[in-house]
Coordinates of C-alpha atoms in Angstrom, one line a residue:
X1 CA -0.7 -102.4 18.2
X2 CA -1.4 -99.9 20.5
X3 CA -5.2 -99.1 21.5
X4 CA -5.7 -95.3 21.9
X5 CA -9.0 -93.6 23.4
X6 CA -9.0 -89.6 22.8
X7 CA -11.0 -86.9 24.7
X8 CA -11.9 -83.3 23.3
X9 CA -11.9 -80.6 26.0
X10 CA -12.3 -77.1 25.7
X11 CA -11.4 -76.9 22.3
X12 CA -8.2 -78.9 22.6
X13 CA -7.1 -82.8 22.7
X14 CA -6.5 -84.5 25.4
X15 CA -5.4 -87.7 24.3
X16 CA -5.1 -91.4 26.7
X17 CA -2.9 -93.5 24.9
X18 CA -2.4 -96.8 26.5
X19 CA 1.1 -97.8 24.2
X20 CA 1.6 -101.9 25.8
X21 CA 3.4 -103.9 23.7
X22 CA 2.1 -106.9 21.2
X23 CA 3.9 -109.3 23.9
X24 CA 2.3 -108.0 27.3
X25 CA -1.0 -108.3 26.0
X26 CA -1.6 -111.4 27.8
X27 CA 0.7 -110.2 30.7
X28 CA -0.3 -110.2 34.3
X29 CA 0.9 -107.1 34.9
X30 CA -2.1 -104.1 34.2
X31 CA -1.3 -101.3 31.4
X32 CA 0.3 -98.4 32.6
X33 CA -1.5 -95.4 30.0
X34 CA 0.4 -92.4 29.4
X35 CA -1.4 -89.0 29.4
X36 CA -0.7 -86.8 26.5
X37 CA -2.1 -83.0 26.4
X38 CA -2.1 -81.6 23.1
X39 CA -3.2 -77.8 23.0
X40 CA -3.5 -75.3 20.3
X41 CA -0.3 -73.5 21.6
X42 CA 2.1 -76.8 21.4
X43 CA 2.7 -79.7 20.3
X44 CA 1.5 -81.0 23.1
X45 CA 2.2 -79.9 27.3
X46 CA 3.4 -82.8 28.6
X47 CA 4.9 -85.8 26.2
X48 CA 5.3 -88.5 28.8
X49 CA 3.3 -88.0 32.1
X50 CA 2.5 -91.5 33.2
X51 CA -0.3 -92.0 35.3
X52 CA -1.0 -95.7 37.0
X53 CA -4.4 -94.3 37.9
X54 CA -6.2 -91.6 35.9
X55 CA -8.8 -90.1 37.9
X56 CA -11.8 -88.0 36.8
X57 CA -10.5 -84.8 38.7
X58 CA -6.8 -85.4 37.5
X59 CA -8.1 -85.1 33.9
X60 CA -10.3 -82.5 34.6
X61 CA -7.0 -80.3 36.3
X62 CA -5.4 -81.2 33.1
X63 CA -8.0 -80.0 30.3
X64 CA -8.5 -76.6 32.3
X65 CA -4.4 -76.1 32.1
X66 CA -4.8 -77.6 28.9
X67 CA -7.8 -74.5 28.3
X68 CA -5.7 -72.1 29.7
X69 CA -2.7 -72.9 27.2
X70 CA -5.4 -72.6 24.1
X71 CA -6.7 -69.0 25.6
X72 CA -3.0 -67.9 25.7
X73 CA -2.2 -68.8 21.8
X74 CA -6.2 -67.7 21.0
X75 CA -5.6 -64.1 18.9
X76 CA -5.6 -60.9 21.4
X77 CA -6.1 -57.6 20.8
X78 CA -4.3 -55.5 18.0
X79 CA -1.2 -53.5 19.3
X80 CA -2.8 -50.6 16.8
X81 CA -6.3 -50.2 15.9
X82 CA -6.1 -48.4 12.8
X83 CA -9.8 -48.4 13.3
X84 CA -10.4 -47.8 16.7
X85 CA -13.5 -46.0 17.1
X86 CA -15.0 -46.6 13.3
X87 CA -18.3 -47.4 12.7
X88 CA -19.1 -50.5 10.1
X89 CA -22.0 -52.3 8.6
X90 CA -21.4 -55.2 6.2
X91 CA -21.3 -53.3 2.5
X92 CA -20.8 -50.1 3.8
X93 CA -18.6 -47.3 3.7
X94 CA -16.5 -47.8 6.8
X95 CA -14.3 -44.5 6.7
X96 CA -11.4 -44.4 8.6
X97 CA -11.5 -41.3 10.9
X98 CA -14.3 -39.9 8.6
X99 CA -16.4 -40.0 12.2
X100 CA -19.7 -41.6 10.0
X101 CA -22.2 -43.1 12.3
X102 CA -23.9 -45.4 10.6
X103 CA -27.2 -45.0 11.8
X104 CA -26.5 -42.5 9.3
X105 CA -25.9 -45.3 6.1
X106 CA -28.7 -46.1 3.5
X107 CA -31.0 -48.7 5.2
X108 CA -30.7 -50.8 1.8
X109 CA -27.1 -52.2 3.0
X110 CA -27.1 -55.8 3.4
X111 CA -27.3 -56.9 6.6
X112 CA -25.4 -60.4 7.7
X113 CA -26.9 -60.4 10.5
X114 CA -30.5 -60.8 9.1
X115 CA -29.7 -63.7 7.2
X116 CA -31.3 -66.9 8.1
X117 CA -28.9 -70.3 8.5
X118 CA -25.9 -67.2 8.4
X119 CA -22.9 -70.0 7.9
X120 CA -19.7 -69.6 10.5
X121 CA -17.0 -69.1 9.0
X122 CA -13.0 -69.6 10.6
X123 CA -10.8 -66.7 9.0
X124 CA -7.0 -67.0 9.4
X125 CA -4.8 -64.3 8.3
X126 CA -1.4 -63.2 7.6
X127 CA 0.7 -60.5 9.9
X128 CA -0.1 -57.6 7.4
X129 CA -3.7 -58.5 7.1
X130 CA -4.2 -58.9 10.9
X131 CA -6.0 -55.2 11.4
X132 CA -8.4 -55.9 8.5
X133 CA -8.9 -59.3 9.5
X134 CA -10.2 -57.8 13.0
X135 CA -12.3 -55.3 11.2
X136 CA -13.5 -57.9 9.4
X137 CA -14.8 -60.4 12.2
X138 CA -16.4 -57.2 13.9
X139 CA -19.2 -57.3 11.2
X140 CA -20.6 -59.9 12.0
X141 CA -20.4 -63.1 15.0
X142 CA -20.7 -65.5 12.5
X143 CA -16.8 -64.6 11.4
X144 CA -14.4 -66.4 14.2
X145 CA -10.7 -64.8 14.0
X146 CA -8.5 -67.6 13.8
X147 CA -4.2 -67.2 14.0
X148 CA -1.3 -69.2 12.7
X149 CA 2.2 -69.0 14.1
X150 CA 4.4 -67.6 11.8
X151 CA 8.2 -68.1 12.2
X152 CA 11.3 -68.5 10.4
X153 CA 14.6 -71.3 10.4
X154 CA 17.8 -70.4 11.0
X155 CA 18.4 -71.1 6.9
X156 CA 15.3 -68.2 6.4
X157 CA 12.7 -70.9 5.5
X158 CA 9.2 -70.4 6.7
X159 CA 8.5 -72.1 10.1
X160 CA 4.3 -72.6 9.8
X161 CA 2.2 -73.9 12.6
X162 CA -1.7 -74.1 12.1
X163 CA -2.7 -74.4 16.0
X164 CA -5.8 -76.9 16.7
X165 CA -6.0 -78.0 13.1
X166 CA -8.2 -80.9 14.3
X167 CA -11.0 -77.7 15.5
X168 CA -11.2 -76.7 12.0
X169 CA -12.3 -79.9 10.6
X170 CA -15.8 -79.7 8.8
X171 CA -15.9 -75.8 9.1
X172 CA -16.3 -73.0 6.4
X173 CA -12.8 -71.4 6.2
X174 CA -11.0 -68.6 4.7
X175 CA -8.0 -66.9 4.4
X176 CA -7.1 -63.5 4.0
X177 CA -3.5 -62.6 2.3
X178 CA -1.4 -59.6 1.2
X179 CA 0.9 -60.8 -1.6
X180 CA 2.1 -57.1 -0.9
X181 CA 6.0 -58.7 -2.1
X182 CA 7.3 -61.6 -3.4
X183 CA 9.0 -61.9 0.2
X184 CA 5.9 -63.6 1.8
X185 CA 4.1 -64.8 -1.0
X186 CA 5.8 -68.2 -0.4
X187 CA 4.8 -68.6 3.0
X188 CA 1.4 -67.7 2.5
X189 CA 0.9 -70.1 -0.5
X190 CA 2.0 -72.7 2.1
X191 CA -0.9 -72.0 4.2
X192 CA -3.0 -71.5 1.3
X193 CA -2.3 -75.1 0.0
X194 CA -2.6 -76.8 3.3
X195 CA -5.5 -75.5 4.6
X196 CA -8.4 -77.0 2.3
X197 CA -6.7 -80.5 3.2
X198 CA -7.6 -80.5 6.6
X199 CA -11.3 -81.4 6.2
X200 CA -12.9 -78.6 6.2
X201 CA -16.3 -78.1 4.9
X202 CA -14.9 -75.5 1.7
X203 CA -11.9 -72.8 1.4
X204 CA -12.0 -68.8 0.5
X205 CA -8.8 -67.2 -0.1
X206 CA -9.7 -63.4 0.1
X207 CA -6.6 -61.7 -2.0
X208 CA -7.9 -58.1 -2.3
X209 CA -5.0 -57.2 -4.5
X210 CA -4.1 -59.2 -7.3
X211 CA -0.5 -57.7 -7.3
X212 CA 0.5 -58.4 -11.2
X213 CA -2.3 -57.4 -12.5
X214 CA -0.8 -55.1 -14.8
X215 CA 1.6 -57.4 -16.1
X216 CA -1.3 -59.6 -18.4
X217 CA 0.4 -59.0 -21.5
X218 CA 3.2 -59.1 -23.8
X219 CA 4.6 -56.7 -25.8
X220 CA 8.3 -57.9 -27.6
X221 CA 8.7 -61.7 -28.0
X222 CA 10.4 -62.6 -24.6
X223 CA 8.0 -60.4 -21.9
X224 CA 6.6 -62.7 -19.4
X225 CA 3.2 -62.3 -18.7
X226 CA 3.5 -62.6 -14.5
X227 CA -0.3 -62.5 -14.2
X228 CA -0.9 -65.6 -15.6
X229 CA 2.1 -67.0 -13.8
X230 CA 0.3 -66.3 -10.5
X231 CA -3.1 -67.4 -12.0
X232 CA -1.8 -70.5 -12.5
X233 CA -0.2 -71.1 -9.0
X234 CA -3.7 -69.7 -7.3
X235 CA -5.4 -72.2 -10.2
X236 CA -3.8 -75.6 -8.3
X237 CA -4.9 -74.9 -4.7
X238 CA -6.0 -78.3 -3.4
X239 CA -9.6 -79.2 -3.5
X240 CA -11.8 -79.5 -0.4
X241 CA -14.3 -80.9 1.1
X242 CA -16.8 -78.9 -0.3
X243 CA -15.0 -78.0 -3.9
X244 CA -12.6 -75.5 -5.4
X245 CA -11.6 -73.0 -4.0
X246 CA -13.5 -69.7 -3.7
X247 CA -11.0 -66.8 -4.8
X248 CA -12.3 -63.1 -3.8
X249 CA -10.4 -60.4 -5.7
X250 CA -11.0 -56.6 -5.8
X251 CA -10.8 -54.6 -9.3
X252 CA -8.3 -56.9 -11.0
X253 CA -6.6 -54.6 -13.6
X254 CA -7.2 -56.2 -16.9
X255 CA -11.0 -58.1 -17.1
X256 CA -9.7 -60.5 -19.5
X257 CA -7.7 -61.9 -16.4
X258 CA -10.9 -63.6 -15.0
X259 CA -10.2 -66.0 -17.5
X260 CA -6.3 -66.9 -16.8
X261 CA -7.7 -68.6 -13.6
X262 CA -8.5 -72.5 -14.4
X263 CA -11.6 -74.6 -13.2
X264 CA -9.9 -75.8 -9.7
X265 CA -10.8 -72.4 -8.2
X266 CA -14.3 -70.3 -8.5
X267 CA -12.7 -66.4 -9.2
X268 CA -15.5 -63.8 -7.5
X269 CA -14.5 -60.1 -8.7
X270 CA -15.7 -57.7 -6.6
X271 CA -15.5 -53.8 -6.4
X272 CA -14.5 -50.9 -4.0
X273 CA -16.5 -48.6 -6.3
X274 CA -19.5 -48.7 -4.4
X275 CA -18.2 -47.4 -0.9
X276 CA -16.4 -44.5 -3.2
X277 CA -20.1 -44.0 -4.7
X278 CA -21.4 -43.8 -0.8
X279 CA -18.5 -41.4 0.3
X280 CA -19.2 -38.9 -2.6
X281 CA -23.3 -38.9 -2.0
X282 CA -21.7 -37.7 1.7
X283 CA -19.7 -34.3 -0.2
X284 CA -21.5 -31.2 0.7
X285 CA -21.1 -30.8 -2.6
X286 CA -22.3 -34.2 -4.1
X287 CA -24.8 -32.6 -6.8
X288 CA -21.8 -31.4 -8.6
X289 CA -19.4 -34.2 -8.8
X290 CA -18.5 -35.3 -12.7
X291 CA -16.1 -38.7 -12.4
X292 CA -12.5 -38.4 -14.4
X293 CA -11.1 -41.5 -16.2
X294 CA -7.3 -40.9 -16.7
X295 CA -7.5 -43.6 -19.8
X296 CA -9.9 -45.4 -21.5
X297 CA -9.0 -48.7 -19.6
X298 CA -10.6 -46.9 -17.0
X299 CA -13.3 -46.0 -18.7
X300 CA -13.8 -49.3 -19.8
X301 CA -13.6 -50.9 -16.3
X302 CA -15.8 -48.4 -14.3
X303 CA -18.3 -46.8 -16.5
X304 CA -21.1 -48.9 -15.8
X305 CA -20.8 -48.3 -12.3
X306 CA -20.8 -44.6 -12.6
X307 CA -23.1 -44.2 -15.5
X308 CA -25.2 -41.6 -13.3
X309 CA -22.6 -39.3 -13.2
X310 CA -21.2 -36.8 -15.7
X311 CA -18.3 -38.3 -16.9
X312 CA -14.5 -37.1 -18.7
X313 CA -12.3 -39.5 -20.5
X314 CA -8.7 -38.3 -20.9
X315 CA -6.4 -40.3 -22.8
X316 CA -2.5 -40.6 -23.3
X317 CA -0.9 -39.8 -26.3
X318 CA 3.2 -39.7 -27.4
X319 CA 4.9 -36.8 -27.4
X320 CA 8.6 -38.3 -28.8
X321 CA 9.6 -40.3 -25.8
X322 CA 6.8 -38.3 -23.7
X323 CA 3.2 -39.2 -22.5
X324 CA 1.2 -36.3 -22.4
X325 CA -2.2 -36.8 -20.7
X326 CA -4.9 -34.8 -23.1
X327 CA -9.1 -34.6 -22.9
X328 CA -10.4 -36.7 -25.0
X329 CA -14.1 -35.8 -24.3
X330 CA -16.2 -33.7 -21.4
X331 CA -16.1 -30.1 -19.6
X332 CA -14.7 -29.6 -16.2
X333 CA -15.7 -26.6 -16.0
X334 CA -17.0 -25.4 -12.3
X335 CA -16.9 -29.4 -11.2
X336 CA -15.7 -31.1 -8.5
X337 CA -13.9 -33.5 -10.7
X338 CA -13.0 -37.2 -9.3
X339 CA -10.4 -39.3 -11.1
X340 CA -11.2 -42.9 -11.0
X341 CA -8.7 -45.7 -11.3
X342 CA -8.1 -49.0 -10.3
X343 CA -4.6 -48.8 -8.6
X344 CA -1.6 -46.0 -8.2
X345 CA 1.8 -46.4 -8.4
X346 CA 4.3 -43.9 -9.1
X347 CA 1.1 -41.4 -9.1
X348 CA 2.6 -39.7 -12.7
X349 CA -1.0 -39.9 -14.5
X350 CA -3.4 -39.1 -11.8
X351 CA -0.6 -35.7 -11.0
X352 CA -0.9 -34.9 -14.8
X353 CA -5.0 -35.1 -14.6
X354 CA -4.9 -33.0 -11.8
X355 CA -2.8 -30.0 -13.4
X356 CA -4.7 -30.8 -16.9
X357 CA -8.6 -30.4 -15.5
X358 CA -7.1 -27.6 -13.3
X359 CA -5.7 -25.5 -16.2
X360 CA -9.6 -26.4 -18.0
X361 CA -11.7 -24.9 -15.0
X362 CA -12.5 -27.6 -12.5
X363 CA -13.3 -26.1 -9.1
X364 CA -11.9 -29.4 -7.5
X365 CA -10.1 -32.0 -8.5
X366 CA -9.9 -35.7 -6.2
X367 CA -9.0 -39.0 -6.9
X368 CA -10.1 -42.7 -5.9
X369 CA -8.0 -45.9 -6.0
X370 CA -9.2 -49.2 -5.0
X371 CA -5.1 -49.9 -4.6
X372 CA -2.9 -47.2 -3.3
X373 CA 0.5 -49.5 -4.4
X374 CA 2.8 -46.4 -3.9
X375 CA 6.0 -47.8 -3.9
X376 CA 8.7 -46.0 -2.5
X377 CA 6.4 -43.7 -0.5
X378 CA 5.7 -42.0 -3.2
X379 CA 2.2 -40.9 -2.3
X380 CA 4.3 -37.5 -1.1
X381 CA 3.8 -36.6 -4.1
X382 CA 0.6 -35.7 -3.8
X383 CA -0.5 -32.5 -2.5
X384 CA -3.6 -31.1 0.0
X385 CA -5.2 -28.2 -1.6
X386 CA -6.0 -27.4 1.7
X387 CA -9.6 -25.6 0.1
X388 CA -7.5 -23.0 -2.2
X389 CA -8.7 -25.1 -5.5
X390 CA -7.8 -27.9 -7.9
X391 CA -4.3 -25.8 -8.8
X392 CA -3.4 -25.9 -5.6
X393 CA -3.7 -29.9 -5.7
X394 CA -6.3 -32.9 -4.4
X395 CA -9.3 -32.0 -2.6
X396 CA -9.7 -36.1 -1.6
X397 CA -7.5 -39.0 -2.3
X398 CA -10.0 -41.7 -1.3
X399 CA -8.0 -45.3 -1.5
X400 CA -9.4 -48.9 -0.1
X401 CA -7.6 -51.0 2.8
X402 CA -6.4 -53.3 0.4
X403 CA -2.5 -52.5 0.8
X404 CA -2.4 -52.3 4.2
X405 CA 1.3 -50.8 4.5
X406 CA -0.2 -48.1 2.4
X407 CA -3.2 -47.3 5.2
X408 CA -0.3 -47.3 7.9
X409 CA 1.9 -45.0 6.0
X410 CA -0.8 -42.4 4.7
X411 CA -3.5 -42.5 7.9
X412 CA -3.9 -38.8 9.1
X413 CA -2.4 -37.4 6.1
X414 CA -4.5 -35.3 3.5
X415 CA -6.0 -35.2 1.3
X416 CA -5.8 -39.2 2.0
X417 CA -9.0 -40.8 3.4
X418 CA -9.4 -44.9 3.6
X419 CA -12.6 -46.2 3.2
X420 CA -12.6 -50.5 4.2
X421 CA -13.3 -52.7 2.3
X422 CA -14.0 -55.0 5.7
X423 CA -17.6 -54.9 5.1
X424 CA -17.7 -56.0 1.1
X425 CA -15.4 -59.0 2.5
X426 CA -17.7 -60.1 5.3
X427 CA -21.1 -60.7 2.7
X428 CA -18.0 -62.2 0.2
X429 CA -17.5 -65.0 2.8
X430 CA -21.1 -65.7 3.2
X431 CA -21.7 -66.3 -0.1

């Protein structure tokens, strides 16, 4: 059996592996060792450099090529800084090109940095999330950016890599996804699975889009209720170390869904409602903003949040096979009115607010999403009023980063502004 004596250099493993047979144990002849450099980059740099006599500045030459290697693989900077030149604090309103300095925010923002015994926490992160996850680890220095190498087989299959898995052992970790298709949501729940069994200390999975959401129920005998399909996958992520799995999810659709997830994972809801509440107490116009719900699910799901506003409900009702969008309660009259909603897709209801508050004497009308979905790009649809008034079209459309081929697609256009949600992530990871 083979005796094997292992060094840790620079965040890599250099390994001395002294492979003599059972037999030549009691040979004359002296053990030749073989001098294996494993790096975060590779498998390892060289498989079979043998080495009669390892000397202290032979090893020492190796572990700073070995360094060298791990620096090359370590993440670099983002080809495109969607938020180049935005300033952050942890809970804030971090406004893409809104030019907010944030000696300018409310001094009663949670700071990370002010928090004693502040754990570290490794966050990995998928190619669509990479931009957030940079914005993310610039809150705070207690959030190390951490990549995996994603690649592909010739049959298609996922071709996953976790560089210097040994580093993470006995560290707080997390990972941040985008199941923005069914495309990657494979590969991702690899990594998602695999992670919490390499000894580390607990797991986060940040999803800040549960993306069937609004498939939670059934309405003929043979509908398949997808959001409890993917509840269930999210529900048998491994154990680790320190537990189940923490889950962090923005505005789920349906609140019953809390309750689709079972007891290997610890569900934590949170909310891009309160970086909407900051922007608005920004509007020159803030004293006279009355918050829209397009339904009463809305209602329902946001209220409480808002409850210091004026507030309209509008509700749906059939018109044969129609749905017309009607006011169920309220007066726009004057306001700067703000639809609230959870997530946009086609954009049908919000456009149908829009032209109903319009017609009934708004001033202005904008919207906020947590998720701007907008499959195929259908976000043209909606129109910049540029300052002519609500029938002219959307004063705002404030959305969250959580789709992030949404902030790529929309950035610069009006009347859409992004406000991250990088700072209610970083506090969600220290929890």
């Amino acid at each position: 059996m083979a005796s094997l004596a292992s060094f840790s250099i620079s965040g890599c493993s250099l390994r001395s592996s002294f492979l003599a047979p059972r037999s030549a144990r009691f040979a004359a002849p002296a053990v030749v060792p073989t001098l294996r450099i494993f790096s975060p980059c590779s498998r390892f740099v060289s498989c079979s450099a043998i080495m009669p006599h390892v000397q202290a500045h032979e090893v020492a030459a190796v572990a700073n090529a070995a360094a060298a290697d791990a620096e090359a693989c370590a993440p670099g900077p983002a080809t495109t800084d969607i938020y180049a030149g935005i300033s952050t604090i942890p809970l804030s309103a971090s406004l893409i090109g809104s030019g907010v300095d944030a000696n300018e925010l409310n001094g009663d923002v949670c700071s990370l940095t002010d928090r004693p015994n502040k754990k570290q926490v490794s966050l990995f992160y998928c190619d669509e999330t990479e931009e957030l996850a940079r914005r993310i680890a610039a809150e705070t220095d207690s959030i190390e950016l951490k990549s995996i190498r994603w690649g592909t087989f010739a049959d298609g299959f996922p071709n996953l890599f976790v560089p210097n898995a040994h580093g993470i052992r006995g560290q707080h970790v997390a990972f941040l996804a985008s199941f923005s298709s069914p495309a990657v949501i494979f590969e991702q729940l690899s990594i998602i699975y695999a992670l919490p069994r390499m000894f580390v200390s607990s797991f986060t999975l940040v999803l800040p889009f549960f993306p069937t959401g609004t498939l939670e129920r059934m309405e003929d005998e043979g509908d398949i209720a997808t959001a409890f399909t993917l509840a269930r996958i999210l529900s048998n992520i491994p154990i680790s170390r320190g537990g189940p799995t923490s889950l962090v999810i923005f505005d789920i659709h349906a609140l019953q869904e809390r309750f689709y997830f079972g007891d290997n994972v610890l569900p934590c809801f949170e909310s891009g409602i309160p970086l909407l509440k900051h922007r608005l107490h920004q509007l020159p116009d803030s004293n006279n903003v009355t918050i829209a719900f397009p339904d009463e699910g809305a209602w329902k799901r946001f209220y409480k949040q808002l409850q210091h506003f004026p507030m309209i409900i509008c509700t749906k009702v059939r018109d044969g096979n129609n749905r017309i969008v009607k006011l169920k309660e309220g007066d726009p009259t004057g306001r700067h009115v703000v639809i609230v909603d959870d997530l946009v897709q086609s954009g049908g209801t919000l456009i149908e607010c829009q032209k109903l508050l319009a017609a009934m004497g708004a001033n202005k009308v904008s919207a906020y999403v947590t998720h701007g979905v907008f499959p195929k790009r259908s976000w043209e649809r909606f129109v910049h009023d540029n300052g002519e008034g609500a029938a002219h079209g959307f004063a705002h459309f404030w959305l969250t980063d959580s789709c992030a081929s949404t902030v790529k697609e929309v950035r610069g256009i009006a009347p859409f502004e992004v406000l991250s949600l990088a700072g209610s992530i970083a506090v969600a990871l220290h929890i």
